Amino acid sequence: MLRRAISSRAFSSICTTRTDSGIVNVKLNNPDKLNALDLPTFEALADIAKSLRDDKGARVVIISGSGRAFCTGLNMKAVLFSNESSSSAFPSIRNISRLLERSEIDPVETGKAPPALVAGNLAQNVGYLWRQLPIPVIAVLHGMCYGGGMQIALGADMRYSTPDCKLSIMEAKWGLIPDMSASITLRELVRMDVAKELTMTGRIFSGEEAMKLGLVTRCAENPMDEAEKVAAEIISRSPDSVASTKKLFHDTWFSDEQRCLDVETELQKQLIGSWNQVAASARNVGIQVPYKKRNEVQLSEW
């Protein structure tokens, strides 16, 4: 599987490569700091996610971490006590404002501003923008996955973890709440009482327990192997079908039954008879018709 580097805003804390088949690997690459998040890493992750939103050649994203950990959360010293004065005992107002400043959806950048796109602040975007991609995002967890790292993982569509990975929604340790879109992502995976217990205590739990709770899709000794196997299966399917599946579940998971049925119908009408639907069907009888690049998934405004 050939890999090649792709460009983003060039920060050494992230390594991004892409296979010829369209699997994009985003690796947090600051192992000396256990891939803790500083401001440039926040900005780079948001830039990468935004750049992939309209990239029709990308098929799957795999997010992982180098070294001994996936990500240990916010680098408090780098974010809160930098730039303005390295000797200051007071938090950097500039950095905090940058993290919490709400972004706007730019119709020039996206070509349109569909109602499905939600504007968050920079910290939230690092966890949430992966959900807005029309392709699957897989997080590969090992070592430690704390705080902001946990919320990045929660923003993925699937999470594969080592059984002994240590995970925590750790913001309570700093007197804070999880504010990187966990209020959206947690509710889809666990009961409210479980979310409260994990968040209020900030306790550390294993990958194995996370799987039992529903926070991790599957545990494996080599979760990257599992992620790549699943990615290979996904790219063998129609890119339109995959994008529509993600759209279907994200748009209907908490909807009333009538909306669920209506969205199913509308998405299916777009797929039936399309080039990629015919190509997928042909493969069932041994005819290898190549897929075309993904079409935009559109839904009526409700």
PDB file of N, CA, C and O in Angstrom, residues 6-63:
ATOM      1  N   ILE A   6       1.085  14.351   2.114  1.00  0.00           N
ATOM      2  CA  ILE A   6       0.224  15.377   1.541  1.00  0.00           C
ATOM      3  C   ILE A   6       0.402  16.646   2.351  1.00  0.00           C
ATOM      4  O   ILE A   6       0.779  16.618   3.512  1.00  0.00           O
ATOM      5  N   SER A   7       0.135  17.759   1.722  1.00  0.00           N
ATOM      6  CA  SER A   7       0.410  19.035   2.377  1.00  0.00           C
ATOM      7  C   SER A   7      -0.761  19.478   3.218  1.00  0.00           C
ATOM      8  O   SER A   7      -1.908  19.227   2.918  1.00  0.00           O
ATOM      9  N   SER A   8      -0.461  20.098   4.330  1.00  0.00           N
ATOM     10  CA  SER A   8      -1.419  20.846   5.143  1.00  0.00           C
ATOM     11  C   SER A   8      -0.623  22.059   5.586  1.00  0.00           C
ATOM     12  O   SER A   8       0.476  22.293   5.128  1.00  0.00           O
ATOM     13  N   ARG A   9      -1.167  22.851   6.510  1.00  0.00           N
ATOM     14  CA  ARG A   9      -0.284  23.856   7.086  1.00  0.00           C
ATOM     15  C   ARG A   9       0.814  23.084   7.792  1.00  0.00           C
ATOM     16  O   ARG A   9       0.543  22.225   8.626  1.00  0.00           O
ATOM     17  N   ALA A  10       2.044  23.309   7.420  1.00  0.00           N
ATOM     18  CA  ALA A  10       3.135  22.425   7.814  1.00  0.00           C
ATOM     19  C   ALA A  10       3.499  22.638   9.279  1.00  0.00           C
ATOM     20  O   ALA A  10       4.159  23.603   9.630  1.00  0.00           O
ATOM     21  N   PHE A  11       3.066  21.750  10.144  1.00  0.00           N
ATOM     22  CA  PHE A  11       3.475  21.749  11.532  1.00  0.00           C
ATOM     23  C   PHE A  11       4.113  20.401  11.813  1.00  0.00           C
ATOM     24  O   PHE A  11       3.584  19.359  11.424  1.00  0.00           O
ATOM     25  N   SER A  12       5.240  20.421  12.512  1.00  0.00           N
ATOM     26  CA  SER A  12       5.972  19.184  12.765  1.00  0.00           C
ATOM     27  C   SER A  12       5.227  18.264  13.716  1.00  0.00           C
ATOM     28  O   SER A  12       5.571  17.098  13.838  1.00  0.00           O
ATOM     29  N   SER A  13       4.192  18.774  14.408  1.00  0.00           N
ATOM     30  CA  SER A  13       3.485  17.955  15.388  1.00  0.00           C
ATOM     31  C   SER A  13       2.479  17.008  14.744  1.00  0.00           C
ATOM     32  O   SER A  13       1.873  16.202  15.442  1.00  0.00           O
ATOM     33  N   ILE A  14       2.295  17.092  13.430  1.00  0.00           N
ATOM     34  CA  ILE A  14       1.376  16.191  12.736  1.00  0.00           C
ATOM     35  C   ILE A  14       2.031  15.707  11.452  1.00  0.00           C
ATOM     36  O   ILE A  14       2.607  16.492  10.700  1.00  0.00           O
ATOM     37  N   CYS A  15       1.930  14.404  11.222  1.00  0.00           N
ATOM     38  CA  CYS A  15       2.418  13.812   9.984  1.00  0.00           C
ATOM     39  C   CYS A  15       1.214  13.271   9.218  1.00  0.00           C
ATOM     40  O   CYS A  15       0.454  12.462   9.747  1.00  0.00           O
ATOM     41  N   THR A  16       1.025  13.742   8.002  1.00  0.00           N
ATOM     42  CA  THR A  16      -0.128  13.335   7.204  1.00  0.00           C
ATOM     43  C   THR A  16       0.331  12.692   5.908  1.00  0.00           C
ATOM     44  O   THR A  16       1.089  13.290   5.150  1.00  0.00           O
ATOM     45  N   THR A  17      -0.111  11.463   5.683  1.00  0.00           N
ATOM     46  CA  THR A  17       0.216  10.744   4.456  1.00  0.00           C
ATOM     47  C   THR A  17      -1.060  10.217   3.825  1.00  0.00           C
ATOM     48  O   THR A  17      -2.115  10.176   4.464  1.00  0.00           O
ATOM     49  N   ARG A  18      -0.941   9.798   2.578  1.00  0.00           N
ATOM     50  CA  ARG A  18      -2.120   9.332   1.844  1.00  0.00           C
ATOM     51  C   ARG A  18      -1.722   8.184   0.924  1.00  0.00           C
ATOM     52  O   ARG A  18      -0.721   8.257   0.221  1.00  0.00           O
ATOM     53  N   THR A  19      -2.490   7.116   0.938  1.00  0.00           N
ATOM     54  CA  THR A  19      -2.229   6.006   0.036  1.00  0.00           C
ATOM     55  C   THR A  19      -2.849   6.309  -1.322  1.00  0.00           C
ATOM     56  O   THR A  19      -3.735   7.163  -1.447  1.00  0.00           O
ATOM     57  N   ASP A  20      -2.399   5.588  -2.341  1.00  0.00           N
ATOM     58  CA  ASP A  20      -2.960   5.779  -3.677  1.00  0.00           C
ATOM     59  C   ASP A  20      -4.435   5.408  -3.730  1.00  0.00           C
ATOM     60  O   ASP A  20      -5.159   5.858  -4.616  1.00  0.00           O
ATOM     61  N   SER A  21      -4.893   4.605  -2.783  1.00  0.00           N
ATOM     62  CA  SER A  21      -6.302   4.207  -2.757  1.00  0.00           C
ATOM     63  C   SER A  21      -7.189   5.197  -2.009  1.00  0.00           C
ATOM     64  O   SER A  21      -8.408   5.016  -1.927  1.00  0.00           O
ATOM     65  N   GLY A  22      -6.583   6.259  -1.452  1.00  0.00           N
ATOM     66  CA  GLY A  22      -7.378   7.308  -0.819  1.00  0.00           C
ATOM     67  C   GLY A  22      -7.506   7.213   0.686  1.00  0.00           C
ATOM     68  O   GLY A  22      -8.328   7.902   1.288  1.00  0.00           O
ATOM     69  N   ILE A  23      -6.695   6.368   1.323  1.00  0.00           N
ATOM     70  CA  ILE A  23      -6.708   6.305   2.789  1.00  0.00           C
ATOM     71  C   ILE A  23      -5.750   7.364   3.321  1.00  0.00           C
ATOM     72  O   ILE A  23      -4.552   7.336   3.038  1.00  0.00           O
ATOM     73  N   VAL A  24      -6.276   8.314   4.083  1.00  0.00           N
ATOM     74  CA  VAL A  24      -5.493   9.426   4.621  1.00  0.00           C
ATOM     75  C   VAL A  24      -5.126   9.104   6.071  1.00  0.00           C
ATOM     76  O   VAL A  24      -6.001   8.850   6.901  1.00  0.00           O
ATOM     77  N   ASN A  25      -3.839   9.077   6.346  1.00  0.00           N
ATOM     78  CA  ASN A  25      -3.347   8.816   7.703  1.00  0.00           C
ATOM     79  C   ASN A  25      -2.912  10.125   8.346  1.00  0.00           C
ATOM     80  O   ASN A  25      -2.024  10.815   7.831  1.00  0.00           O
ATOM     81  N   VAL A  26      -3.556  10.467   9.447  1.00  0.00           N
ATOM     82  CA  VAL A  26      -3.227  11.671  10.198  1.00  0.00           C
ATOM     83  C   VAL A  26      -2.621  11.215  11.522  1.00  0.00           C
ATOM     84  O   VAL A  26      -3.308  10.629  12.356  1.00  0.00           O
ATOM     85  N   LYS A  27      -1.325  11.463  11.690  1.00  0.00           N
ATOM     86  CA  LYS A  27      -0.638  10.976  12.886  1.00  0.00           C
ATOM     87  C   LYS A  27      -0.157  12.142  13.741  1.00  0.00           C
ATOM     88  O   LYS A  27       0.601  13.001  13.279  1.00  0.00           O
ATOM     89  N   LEU A  28      -0.614  12.190  14.977  1.00  0.00           N
ATOM     90  CA  LEU A  28      -0.070  13.153  15.941  1.00  0.00           C
ATOM     91  C   LEU A  28       1.389  12.764  16.178  1.00  0.00           C
ATOM     92  O   LEU A  28       1.686  11.609  16.496  1.00  0.00           O
ATOM     93  N   ASN A  29       2.283  13.724  16.044  1.00  0.00           N
ATOM     94  CA  ASN A  29       3.698  13.379  15.958  1.00  0.00           C
ATOM     95  C   ASN A  29       4.555  14.255  16.862  1.00  0.00           C
ATOM     96  O   ASN A  29       5.489  14.915  16.421  1.00  0.00           O
ATOM     97  N   ASN A  30       4.201  14.262  18.132  1.00  0.00           N
ATOM     98  CA  ASN A  30       5.021  14.952  19.125  1.00  0.00           C
ATOM     99  C   ASN A  30       5.235  13.998  20.304  1.00  0.00           C
ATOM    100  O   ASN A  30       4.763  14.233  21.420  1.00  0.00           O
ATOM    101  N   PRO A  31       5.926  12.885  20.047  1.00  0.00           N
ATOM    102  CA  PRO A  31       6.010  11.819  21.057  1.00  0.00           C
ATOM    103  C   PRO A  31       6.698  12.242  22.342  1.00  0.00           C
ATOM    104  O   PRO A  31       6.387  11.701  23.412  1.00  0.00           O
ATOM    105  N   ASP A  32       7.620  13.201  22.278  1.00  0.00           N
ATOM    106  CA  ASP A  32       8.310  13.653  23.498  1.00  0.00           C
ATOM    107  C   ASP A  32       7.335  14.285  24.488  1.00  0.00           C
ATOM    108  O   ASP A  32       7.581  14.283  25.699  1.00  0.00           O
ATOM    109  N   LYS A  33       6.232  14.831  23.964  1.00  0.00           N
ATOM    110  CA  LYS A  33       5.198  15.437  24.812  1.00  0.00           C
ATOM    111  C   LYS A  33       3.957  14.555  24.880  1.00  0.00           C
ATOM    112  O   LYS A  33       2.878  15.024  25.260  1.00  0.00           O
ATOM    113  N   LEU A  34       4.107  13.277  24.513  1.00  0.00           N
ATOM    114  CA  LEU A  34       2.983  12.326  24.503  1.00  0.00           C
ATOM    115  C   LEU A  34       1.832  12.864  23.668  1.00  0.00           C
ATOM    116  O   LEU A  34       0.661  12.648  23.979  1.00  0.00           O
ATOM    117  N   ASN A  35       2.187  13.580  22.588  1.00  0.00           N
ATOM    118  CA  ASN A  35       1.216  14.128  21.632  1.00  0.00           C
ATOM    119  C   ASN A  35       0.194  15.054  22.280  1.00  0.00           C
ATOM    120  O   ASN A  35      -0.948  15.160  21.813  1.00  0.00           O
ATOM    121  N   ALA A  36       0.614  15.726  23.360  1.00  0.00           N
ATOM    122  CA  ALA A  36      -0.263  16.714  23.988  1.00  0.00           C
ATOM    123  C   ALA A  36      -0.520  17.855  23.001  1.00  0.00           C
ATOM    124  O   ALA A  36       0.317  18.179  22.155  1.00  0.00           O
ATOM    125  N   LEU A  37      -1.668  18.489  23.133  1.00  0.00           N
ATOM    126  CA  LEU A  37      -2.144  19.459  22.151  1.00  0.00           C
ATOM    127  C   LEU A  37      -1.704  20.879  22.508  1.00  0.00           C
ATOM    128  O   LEU A  37      -2.083  21.412  23.557  1.00  0.00           O
ATOM    129  N   ASP A  38      -0.909  21.492  21.626  1.00  0.00           N
ATOM    130  CA  ASP A  38      -0.621  22.908  21.752  1.00  0.00           C
ATOM    131  C   ASP A  38      -1.411  23.658  20.681  1.00  0.00           C
ATOM    132  O   ASP A  38      -2.117  23.051  19.877  1.00  0.00           O
ATOM    133  N   LEU A  39      -1.293  24.977  20.661  1.00  0.00           N
ATOM    134  CA  LEU A  39      -2.111  25.770  19.749  1.00  0.00           C
ATOM    135  C   LEU A  39      -1.830  25.447  18.277  1.00  0.00           C
ATOM    136  O   LEU A  39      -2.775  25.288  17.486  1.00  0.00           O
ATOM    137  N   PRO A  40      -0.565  25.331  17.856  1.00  0.00           N
ATOM    138  CA  PRO A  40      -0.324  24.965  16.459  1.00  0.00           C
ATOM    139  C   PRO A  40      -0.934  23.619  16.079  1.00  0.00           C
ATOM    140  O   PRO A  40      -1.387  23.440  14.950  1.00  0.00           O
ATOM    141  N   THR A  41      -0.965  22.664  17.013  1.00  0.00           N
ATOM    142  CA  THR A  41      -1.565  21.363  16.708  1.00  0.00           C
ATOM    143  C   THR A  41      -3.072  21.491  16.544  1.00  0.00           C
ATOM    144  O   THR A  41      -3.664  20.878  15.646  1.00  0.00           O
ATOM    145  N   PHE A  42      -3.707  22.272  17.398  1.00  0.00           N
ATOM    146  CA  PHE A  42      -5.144  22.549  17.222  1.00  0.00           C
ATOM    147  C   PHE A  42      -5.400  23.113  15.826  1.00  0.00           C
ATOM    148  O   PHE A  42      -6.297  22.662  15.106  1.00  0.00           O
ATOM    149  N   GLU A  43      -4.619  24.115  15.455  1.00  0.00           N
ATOM    150  CA  GLU A  43      -4.839  24.775  14.169  1.00  0.00           C
ATOM    151  C   GLU A  43      -4.584  23.827  12.998  1.00  0.00           C
ATOM    152  O   GLU A  43      -5.325  23.823  12.009  1.00  0.00           O
ATOM    153  N   ALA A  44      -3.542  22.996  13.119  1.00  0.00           N
ATOM    154  CA  ALA A  44      -3.220  22.068  12.040  1.00  0.00           C
ATOM    155  C   ALA A  44      -4.307  21.014  11.881  1.00  0.00           C
ATOM    156  O   ALA A  44      -4.706  20.678  10.759  1.00  0.00           O
ATOM    157  N   LEU A  45      -4.808  20.468  12.990  1.00  0.00           N
ATOM    158  CA  LEU A  45      -5.866  19.458  12.909  1.00  0.00           C
ATOM    159  C   LEU A  45      -7.129  20.027  12.273  1.00  0.00           C
ATOM    160  O   LEU A  45      -7.763  19.381  11.436  1.00  0.00           O
ATOM    161  N   ALA A  46      -7.491  21.241  12.673  1.00  0.00           N
ATOM    162  CA  ALA A  46      -8.680  21.873  12.083  1.00  0.00           C
ATOM    163  C   ALA A  46      -8.471  22.118  10.596  1.00  0.00           C
ATOM    164  O   ALA A  46      -9.383  21.900   9.787  1.00  0.00           O
ATOM    165  N   ASP A  47      -7.276  22.558  10.213  1.00  0.00           N
ATOM    166  CA  ASP A  47      -6.981  22.796   8.795  1.00  0.00           C
ATOM    167  C   ASP A  47      -7.084  21.510   7.983  1.00  0.00           C
ATOM    168  O   ASP A  47      -7.617  21.490   6.875  1.00  0.00           O
ATOM    169  N   ILE A  48      -6.540  20.426   8.526  1.00  0.00           N
ATOM    170  CA  ILE A  48      -6.573  19.146   7.813  1.00  0.00           C
ATOM    171  C   ILE A  48      -8.008  18.682   7.631  1.00  0.00           C
ATOM    172  O   ILE A  48      -8.406  18.258   6.536  1.00  0.00           O
ATOM    173  N   ALA A  49      -8.802  18.753   8.697  1.00  0.00           N
ATOM    174  CA  ALA A  49     -10.198  18.328   8.594  1.00  0.00           C
ATOM    175  C   ALA A  49     -10.957  19.164   7.563  1.00  0.00           C
ATOM    176  O   ALA A  49     -11.715  18.635   6.746  1.00  0.00           O
ATOM    177  N   LYS A  50     -10.736  20.476   7.573  1.00  0.00           N
ATOM    178  CA  LYS A  50     -11.415  21.346   6.605  1.00  0.00           C
ATOM    179  C   LYS A  50     -10.990  21.035   5.175  1.00  0.00           C
ATOM    180  O   LYS A  50     -11.812  21.036   4.251  1.00  0.00           O
ATOM    181  N   SER A  51      -9.706  20.748   4.993  1.00  0.00           N
ATOM    182  CA  SER A  51      -9.214  20.482   3.636  1.00  0.00           C
ATOM    183  C   SER A  51      -9.776  19.181   3.078  1.00  0.00           C
ATOM    184  O   SER A  51      -9.902  19.018   1.865  1.00  0.00           O
ATOM    185  N   LEU A  52     -10.121  18.251   3.954  1.00  0.00           N
ATOM    186  CA  LEU A  52     -10.643  16.961   3.509  1.00  0.00           C
ATOM    187  C   LEU A  52     -12.138  16.999   3.204  1.00  0.00           C
ATOM    188  O   LEU A  52     -12.661  16.089   2.569  1.00  0.00           O
ATOM    189  N   ARG A  53     -12.806  18.055   3.652  1.00  0.00           N
ATOM    190  CA  ARG A  53     -14.257  18.119   3.515  1.00  0.00           C
ATOM    191  C   ARG A  53     -14.693  18.072   2.053  1.00  0.00           C
ATOM    192  O   ARG A  53     -15.695  17.435   1.710  1.00  0.00           O
ATOM    193  N   ASP A  54     -13.958  18.715   1.194  1.00  0.00           N
ATOM    194  CA  ASP A  54     -14.320  18.756  -0.228  1.00  0.00           C
ATOM    195  C   ASP A  54     -13.357  17.953  -1.099  1.00  0.00           C
ATOM    196  O   ASP A  54     -13.350  18.110  -2.312  1.00  0.00           O
ATOM    197  N   ASP A  55     -12.556  17.098  -0.478  1.00  0.00           N
ATOM    198  CA  ASP A  55     -11.583  16.281  -1.205  1.00  0.00           C
ATOM    199  C   ASP A  55     -12.254  14.971  -1.612  1.00  0.00           C
ATOM    200  O   ASP A  55     -12.357  14.033  -0.825  1.00  0.00           O
ATOM    201  N   LYS A  56     -12.709  14.898  -2.852  1.00  0.00           N
ATOM    202  CA  LYS A  56     -13.474  13.736  -3.290  1.00  0.00           C
ATOM    203  C   LYS A  56     -12.604  12.513  -3.568  1.00  0.00           C
ATOM    204  O   LYS A  56     -13.127  11.415  -3.776  1.00  0.00           O
ATOM    205  N   GLY A  57     -11.290  12.695  -3.546  1.00  0.00           N
ATOM    206  CA  GLY A  57     -10.404  11.559  -3.728  1.00  0.00           C
ATOM    207  C   GLY A  57     -10.096  10.832  -2.428  1.00  0.00           C
ATOM    208  O   GLY A  57      -9.621   9.696  -2.443  1.00  0.00           O
ATOM    209  N   ALA A  58     -10.369  11.474  -1.304  1.00  0.00           N
ATOM    210  CA  ALA A  58     -10.135  10.836  -0.007  1.00  0.00           C
ATOM    211  C   ALA A  58     -11.274   9.860   0.290  1.00  0.00           C
ATOM    212  O   ALA A  58     -12.434  10.175   0.074  1.00  0.00           O
ATOM    213  N   ARG A  59     -10.939   8.681   0.787  1.00  0.00           N
ATOM    214  CA  ARG A  59     -11.959   7.661   1.037  1.00  0.00           C
ATOM    215  C   ARG A  59     -12.143   7.344   2.518  1.00  0.00           C
ATOM    216  O   ARG A  59     -13.247   7.070   2.964  1.00  0.00           O
ATOM    217  N   VAL A  60     -11.047   7.330   3.273  1.00  0.00           N
ATOM    218  CA  VAL A  60     -11.092   7.023   4.708  1.00  0.00           C
ATOM    219  C   VAL A  60      -9.989   7.822   5.386  1.00  0.00           C
ATOM    220  O   VAL A  60      -8.916   8.022   4.809  1.00  0.00           O
ATOM    221  N   VAL A  61     -10.242   8.271   6.623  1.00  0.00           N
ATOM    222  CA  VAL A  61      -9.213   8.919   7.436  1.00  0.00           C
ATOM    223  C   VAL A  61      -8.908   8.019   8.636  1.00  0.00           C
ATOM    224  O   VAL A  61      -9.835   7.514   9.284  1.00  0.00           O
ATOM    225  N   ILE A  62      -7.631   7.814   8.909  1.00  0.00           N
ATOM    226  CA  ILE A  62      -7.201   7.096  10.114  1.00  0.00           C
ATOM    227  C   ILE A  62      -6.369   8.056  10.950  1.00  0.00           C
ATOM    228  O   ILE A  62      -5.352   8.583  10.486  1.00  0.00           O
ATOM    229  N   ILE A  63      -6.807   8.306  12.182  1.00  0.00           N
ATOM    230  CA  ILE A  63      -6.090   9.201  13.097  1.00  0.00           C
ATOM    231  C   ILE A  63      -5.387   8.350  14.153  1.00  0.00           C
ATOM    232  O   ILE A  63      -6.012   7.493  14.785  1.00  0.00           O
TER     233      ILE A  63
END
